[in-house]
Amino acid sequence: MPGLGTSFGRGAATGYQQDLQNSDCILIMGSNMAEAHPVGFRFPIKARERGAKLIHVDPHFTRTSAMCSQYVPIRAGSDIAFLGGLINYVLENERWFREYVLAYTNAATLVSDQFVDTDELDGLFGGFDAAKRDYDPERKGWHYQDEPSTPKTQTPPEIKVESFSERLGFIQNPQPPSDPSLADPRCVMNILRSHYKRYTPEMVASICGCTQQEFLEVAEAVCQNSGRERTTAIVYAVGWTQHSTGVQIIRAAGILQLLLGNMGRPGGGIMAMRGHASIQGSTDVPTLYDLLPGYIPQPAAIRNHNSLREYLEQEQVPHGYWANFHKFMVSLLKAWYGTAATAENEWGYQWVPRIDDNYSQLPTFMRMADGKVKGLFLFGQNPAGGAPNAGINRKALRNLDWLVVRDWFEIESACFWYKGPEHPDPGTVKTEVFFIPAAASSEKQGSFTNTQRLLQWHDKAIDPPQDCRSDLWFVYHLGKRLKQLYAGSKELRDQGLLNLTWNYEYRQPEILPGGARSRIHGEPDAERVLREINGYTVADGKLVSGFSDLKEDGSTACGCWIYSGVFPEEGRNRARQRKRTPGNLTEPEWGFAWPHNRRMLYNRASADPEGNPWSDRKKYIWWDEKLRKWTGLDEPDFEPDKPPSYRPPPGSTGMASIAGDSPFIMKPDGKGWLYAPAGTKDGPLPTHYEPVESPVRNLLYSQQENPMVERYGDLMNPIADLLDPRYPVVATTARLTEHYLSGPMSRFNSWLNELQPEMFIELSPELAAERNIQHGSWMVAWNCRAAIEGKAMVTRRLRPLTVDGRTLHQIAIPFHWGFAGETVGSIANDLTSVVADPNVSMHEAKAFTCEVRAGRLEDTRTDPPLPMAAWPTRERAPDTPDSNQPEGQVL
Amino acid sequence: MADNQGYYGIPMLKRPLWRWEIAWYFFLEGISSGAFILSAMARLFGRNRNRGLQRSVRYLSLATLLPCPPLLIADLGRPARFHHMLRVWKRSSPMNTGAWALMGYSVPVALLAFDQLLYGRRDSSRALQRWSAVEMLGLPFAFTMVSYPGVLLSATSTPVWSQSPYLGGLLACSSLSTAASAIALVIGLQTDAGDHAPLQSFEIIAKICEGALTGAYLASSGRAAEPLTRGRYAKHIWIGAMGLGIVLPLAIHMASRRLPKRQRSLSLLSSVCSLAGGFCLKWAIVHSGPVSADDPEAARYASRASTSKQWCKEQLCACLGMSCLANL
Amino acid sequence: MIDVLLSAFERPAPPAAQPETGFFTDTTLCIGCKACEVACKQWNQLPADGFHWTGNSYDNTSMLSDTSWRHVAFVEQFDSGAHANRWLMMSDVCKHCAQAPCEEACPTGSILYNEFGNVYVQQDICNGCGYCVAACPFGVLDRNRSDGRAHKCTLCYDRQKDGMQPACAKACPTASIQFGPIEELRERAKARVEQLHARGEGDAYLYGAEPAGEYSALNSFFLLKDQPSVYNLPDAPRRPSAHLKTNYLVSFATAIGLAVASAMLLAAGDRSDADGG
Ligand SMILES: Nc1nc2c(c(=O)[nH]1)N[C@H]1C(S)=C(S)[C@@H](COP(=O)(O)OP(=O)(O)OC[C@H]3O[C@@H](n4cnc5c(=O)[nH]c(N)nc54)[C@H](O)[C@@H]3O)O[C@H]1N2
Ligand SMILES: Nc1nc2c(c(=O)[nH]1)N[C@H]1C(S)=C(S)[C@@H](COP(=O)(O)OP(=O)(O)OC[C@H]3O[C@@H](n4cnc5c(=O)[nH]c(N)nc54)[C@H](O)[C@@H]3O)O[C@H]1N2
Ligand code: SF4
Ligand code: SF4
Ligand code: SF4
Ligand code: SF4
Ligand code: SF4
Ligand SMILES: [Mo]
């Protein structure tokens, strides 16, 4: 999440959900928290019960809106305008937290004279090369004063997640020139003011479709509830990320929170609500093509990464915590290649594959649709329904030679060859599908890393049935067989595989909770994997206590440095801890939060520059002068004994270059970045662009959409014309509590299906009346990519908006249905397109255009659903055991 | 908060599960126990002159009682557990009371009928006397059998049943009047001895009473009576129960009085009409339950906030009104 | 065979009484997630009721039944007026009435108050007579088609016996369903209403916390924001047995009155007419 990373240093939610109950105001925007994170939503409710104001800004009124004090309707894809409006309101009315902003942000830092803002270039920043559709590194001039205009490393556009240093926003001078009086017109604060001065309440209302009054009420609420005594939190999820401007929306929230002084403080922060059970874990120990564990960049063939030395040099960041980067990299190689990794062979660096292009999901499936991918392993994913423009994804799957699907059910992505809206002829589909049943989470052990970076271990409750095996089992044995297959090979490219340390099987027989021996042969012991992730000293195999123990000389091995400390000593798996700490919401002994069990990031900012809490009400950690250390309710996200008065001596590097009053220790200057001189590809400041498909002209600039937007497969993936009159309706896709994603985890479960048994589309009574659509009857939504049908849910929860003086209709489509399972229905993702944010290749499923009509699709053939589950017990209606009847013991 | 809001028209109550078995049961057990009472009255006050009547009743009571247990058992969700009804003695449950009453009642009925069968022909008047004590003992059970069905229905939340205090009386009255008609029919079919005049007069009184009670019941049920007054079972009530069961028999009686000679066929017809009407009434009332439970508006009407005092007053008015009507 | 017959009549000593328990369902905290519905089905292994999309907001299970012991109601109130922009959600369940019509009606003694004071249907006793179905003024109970017995919320008797809280309350993420000793809940609920009133939510009130009219208190009671009928609850539930005496009286009076009339006629008839037989 570079949106957060660029602003604060780490791409993860800045706090923990329990802390939301400390908020005085919570702005929920781009998240449907009550429906998608119902358990975590108890904390906003607790805050509400303590008097906090809850605000939901969303295109459709949801169960979250129902629980909030204020609901503001907004047009999908207009969030930067809204947030920009808030920033402008804060600045115009001088509501920003002066001491905080001056001390902890780059407000006073001076930006290069070469910087040209969007105001002058009508929506483009300086340095745009229209031919290349890219900002030219030589000319853009976004840097601070006295910095070289081109950074040391520059990511080619093919690579999405930028280099390490870029991700952080590389700067060479940790103390760039600044003007604390904020008088200099080139200081960040003044650039910010002029950038956002167009975002007036009138402008916000006419772009977003809410009323000025609604907007002003929100603005007042966040301002009144920020400052020394009060804090406001922002909650977002994929209602923000799934846009061609997703990263910049989150950046805008970061700017607002920095200006209001809400970062690193109890009840403040930005709570990124993540998705799948361990999706945070899957970026920490990544399944991404361009990252190694712990956010270490994948070596790239198109950068100067030929040797380990060059790679390290290039990716090194001299200031802040990332200065330790080389220790983490060497320890990682040591963990992977064990004794084969030596100083002479660069710890096996040459065995690590290099990337040369964008291999994220969207382009990979585009290539597959072009027939350029032969085989695919699909582990727990359902692109035939869940991925944007799902029609292309199904086409892509039909173009494979072979496909291995490991799943619990025969999902859309496993039965696409004989089912689906295209009604394929199985005889003509060449893909050979191997369906391999997977174990469920209760049938295997392992850890989840949840939305607040908390690792929680779960044990195996029972053996998986029949041939189901854990994914770990499958990958482990696949690896073993591959090693066997390539045994003896002298090819360089095979050495990585052959030298991999690959020994995770149980040392003693695996015992189930009941005491019985497990039936599964060769099940790997997930705790052994966790131990390797935690790290150990190579000489004696002793576990390290945390990442500060890691060395660059090959004497330590560590599979993922940010998780280091999770298994600090024999027999102590901290992810397994379940001890409550009454009175302390951080619950430090419940699970383990990376890094180093810190529950709230940047928490140094909860104290003022001198180290005292900003207020008694909001105290969290503080400097204890007597003990000469930071203490409080949480692990300090700071060097524990660095006094507030510490000033880095000139020329210092690493953590020594971070001053005692600089809370953002990942940043080279230790500051929160209002202005991002580097780190985002589409500009240093968030700017409102319209979604790629929009019926509305950009009212702020003539640059209509994000100039850097990623587009794919022009023919397969048609996009509506600019302001296309054929598709006047704005559509967004959303989740329902009752279902899960593209549906496999819920549509094979009768208890969930009965709760939401059919695909429907939500629309306002006004739109329904215009198109003659009856509530509860069939309707069709279509655009240039596909047409889908569903039952019409005509409801006042959707309302027409007045945008740019015109009435504009929005519809909300749940994306949970498909053609496998007990309930079947049209796939919302057949309508969405493959266009993406330039920073992270996130698709734009949350805003596109379409048209609606009453009736059904022409082709009404549907795939028969599976039958509802039979009564799950042997007896037709279950008896409470007789011994449990108050009077019936004898029967 | 507008009035009369509901929840998508979804029923508030569950449908009672009783169907044809229970309608038949109420009809038959009503005849059985009603006849038992009339025969006992005849013995007590008719000074042994109604031997024919009593004889017929002994068979009639048994014959109409015999199908009752199977009907009741068939109605259960778990027929094999019929005897669980008798695990407890519970005054709050009219069904439990009814089950015990049925038990208590079937003993004398069975004894009397067997006695009649074995000894009746030889020694009929002695036989009748011998068992008079049994008959007296059976009487309270018979009264309960006559009285409880309406009370059972009333002690539910089904709007059409629960709004009025007269349902029990109405069904009791109908039981006695159908019993009288059944006796008349049996006697009429057996012999050509002419009408039993006191029985005939009783039928007339019972019919008038039944008419009045029907009116009282429907009026005091108000909106809740809709399935019977205007809804699916209105024709059962107006044509069946009122027309066939009350007006027509009364008319026949009137007419036959004017006739010079007694027409046997006419009185048989009158009895049959009366029985059919009584059956229609019970059928309609039992079957109106589910319809009523399905109507959320009726449920809201029935649960309208009204103090019990108010309720009593309303009922009293309805009662007075109806008795006036009946007297006219 | 005989044993089975007789065993129905055996009634072992009941377990020692425990403090009375119940539910306080605070609808102002309900997010409509239906976790309670699913938790109940899962714990009690109840089948799905079928897949019927109703279009009635997000409520597709419509009502409590023999196989749905929790049900979440959804009411969208978006018309202009005092309640614009409200989406009411309410998790309904058996009310565990302090004086329960179903218990009063049950002729077999299958329904009783267990040691926790909860209204409980003993499945080994119930013979499916259906009386409780018609008796309940909230439409809670129903007889199961396939097993012929009446079913409803057991208040997780089996869990309570093991010292656990009911599955639905456990699953509820926002503490909309609160389980506990009933007296404590009533206190808490009163305080909660006062708190809401102080906050300007004057429409909050308790439903069933105290006896009302002829109806007893509910041991599973609710905090509501609109009229009961909006949630498909009776505004003022009637207790069927409250009228039992009157009804018996009218009924017996009619029967006896008619019997007397017949006696009089018979007596008179004897004098005037010949023996008809
Ligand atoms: N029950 C359930 N829970 C889930 C999931 C599920 O499928 N079902 N999925 C999990 C996963 S993987 C994830 S990523 C999370 C996602 O959790 P959420 O992001 O909360 O889920 P969504 O419903 O997709 O989107 C949130 C809201 O964004 C709104 N929205 C759409 N476009 C815009 C916009 O342009 N601006 C603003 N402000 N709002 C917009 C939608 O109307 C919707 O209400 O949920 C997780 N939890
Ligand atoms: N239009 C639209 N599209 C979207 C979104 C949106 O908001 N709108 N949201 C997007 C988001 S945020 C996400 S995260 C994606 C999610 O999309 P997917 O990742 O495709 O998610 P699912 O559809 O749940 O598919 C997950 C599969 O994993 C299987 N599974 C579960 N557990 C295991 C396991 O332990 N092992 C194995 N092998 N399999 C398992 C499940 O049965 C299921 O089939 O969808 C995206 N698509
Ligand atoms: S499904 Fe799991 S992760 Fe999601 S809210 Fe419920 S408990 Fe939490
Ligand atoms: S709500 Fe109905 S089922 Fe529940 S205790 Fe009361 S009467 Fe019985
Ligand atoms: S159906 Fe069962 S629980 Fe209900 S009243 Fe009859 S015996 Fe009692
Ligand atoms: S208490 Fe138990 S049985 Fe009753 S609704 Fe809750 S989970 Fe279901
Ligand atoms: S679990 Fe709680 S919050 Fe969710 S629907 Fe049930 S009562 Fe409401
Ligand atoms: Mo997600």
PDB file of N, CA, C and O and ligand atoms in Angstrom, chain C residues 23 40 44 69-70 93 153-156 166-168, ligand 6:
ATOM      1  N   PHE C  23     -32.462 -12.846  27.549  1.00  0.00           N
ATOM      2  CA  PHE C  23     -31.798 -11.994  26.560  1.00  0.00           C
ATOM      3  C   PHE C  23     -32.305 -10.567  26.683  1.00  0.00           C
ATOM      4  O   PHE C  23     -33.493 -10.339  26.869  1.00  0.00           O
ATOM      5  N   CYS C  40     -26.891 -19.857  15.255  1.00  0.00           N
ATOM      6  CA  CYS C  40     -27.950 -20.698  15.813  1.00  0.00           C
ATOM      7  C   CYS C  40     -28.136 -21.941  14.957  1.00  0.00           C
ATOM      8  O   CYS C  40     -28.226 -23.049  15.459  1.00  0.00           O
ATOM      9  N   ASN C  44     -27.244 -25.613  16.385  1.00  0.00           N
ATOM     10  CA  ASN C  44     -28.356 -26.545  16.534  1.00  0.00           C
ATOM     11  C   ASN C  44     -28.550 -27.441  15.317  1.00  0.00           C
ATOM     12  O   ASN C  44     -29.504 -28.213  15.259  1.00  0.00           O
ATOM     13  N   TRP C  69     -34.546 -20.173  14.390  1.00  0.00           N
ATOM     14  CA  TRP C  69     -34.845 -19.774  15.770  1.00  0.00           C
ATOM     15  C   TRP C  69     -34.374 -18.365  16.071  1.00  0.00           C
ATOM     16  O   TRP C  69     -34.659 -17.815  17.117  1.00  0.00           O
ATOM     17  N   ARG C  70     -33.597 -17.811  15.161  1.00  0.00           N
ATOM     18  CA  ARG C  70     -33.269 -16.395  15.193  1.00  0.00           C
ATOM     19  C   ARG C  70     -33.666 -15.847  13.846  1.00  0.00           C
ATOM     20  O   ARG C  70     -33.543 -16.542  12.826  1.00  0.00           O
ATOM     21  N   VAL C  93     -36.353 -13.449  18.315  1.00  0.00           N
ATOM     22  CA  VAL C  93     -36.141 -14.774  18.895  1.00  0.00           C
ATOM     23  C   VAL C  93     -37.337 -15.081  19.776  1.00  0.00           C
ATOM     24  O   VAL C  93     -38.166 -14.201  20.025  1.00  0.00           O
ATOM     25  N   CYS C 153     -36.370 -21.802  19.798  1.00  0.00           N
ATOM     26  CA  CYS C 153     -35.142 -21.514  20.534  1.00  0.00           C
ATOM     27  C   CYS C 153     -35.120 -22.242  21.867  1.00  0.00           C
ATOM     28  O   CYS C 153     -36.070 -22.190  22.628  1.00  0.00           O
ATOM     29  N   THR C 154     -34.023 -22.909  22.139  1.00  0.00           N
ATOM     30  CA  THR C 154     -33.881 -23.613  23.415  1.00  0.00           C
ATOM     31  C   THR C 154     -33.166 -22.737  24.431  1.00  0.00           C
ATOM     32  O   THR C 154     -32.850 -23.182  25.517  1.00  0.00           O
ATOM     33  N   LEU C 155     -32.897 -21.529  24.043  1.00  0.00           N
ATOM     34  CA  LEU C 155     -31.993 -20.645  24.774  1.00  0.00           C
ATOM     35  C   LEU C 155     -30.680 -21.387  25.055  1.00  0.00           C
ATOM     36  O   LEU C 155     -30.044 -21.222  26.092  1.00  0.00           O
ATOM     37  N   CYS C 156     -30.336 -22.207  24.079  1.00  0.00           N
ATOM     38  CA  CYS C 156     -29.095 -22.975  24.159  1.00  0.00           C
ATOM     39  C   CYS C 156     -28.938 -23.631  25.525  1.00  0.00           C
ATOM     40  O   CYS C 156     -27.909 -23.478  26.201  1.00  0.00           O
ATOM     41  N   PRO C 166     -25.266 -18.627  25.071  1.00  0.00           N
ATOM     42  CA  PRO C 166     -25.894 -19.086  23.831  1.00  0.00           C
ATOM     43  C   PRO C 166     -25.077 -18.724  22.597  1.00  0.00           C
ATOM     44  O   PRO C 166     -24.364 -17.714  22.588  1.00  0.00           O
ATOM     45  N   ALA C 167     -25.219 -19.559  21.579  1.00  0.00           N
ATOM     46  CA  ALA C 167     -24.415 -19.380  20.370  1.00  0.00           C
ATOM     47  C   ALA C 167     -24.660 -18.029  19.717  1.00  0.00           C
ATOM     48  O   ALA C 167     -23.727 -17.373  19.261  1.00  0.00           O
ATOM     49  N   CYS C 168     -25.927 -17.592  19.681  1.00  0.00           N
ATOM     50  CA  CYS C 168     -26.228 -16.337  18.997  1.00  0.00           C
ATOM     51  C   CYS C 168     -25.594 -15.152  19.718  1.00  0.00           C
ATOM     52  O   CYS C 168     -25.034 -14.269  19.087  1.00  0.00           O
TER      53      CYS C 168
HETATM   54  S1  SF4 D   6     -30.248 -19.124  22.315  1.00  0.00           S
HETATM   55 FE1  SF4 D   6     -29.441 -20.804  21.105  1.00  0.00          FE
HETATM   56  S2  SF4 D   6     -31.245 -21.737  20.274  1.00  0.00           S
HETATM   57 FE2  SF4 D   6     -31.895 -19.732  20.965  1.00  0.00          FE
HETATM   58  S3  SF4 D   6     -31.681 -18.428  19.173  1.00  0.00           S
HETATM   59 FE3  SF4 D   6     -29.773 -18.302  20.315  1.00  0.00          FE
HETATM   60  S4  SF4 D   6     -28.468 -19.835  19.372  1.00  0.00           S
HETATM   61 FE4  SF4 D   6     -30.563 -20.293  18.754  1.00  0.00          FE
END
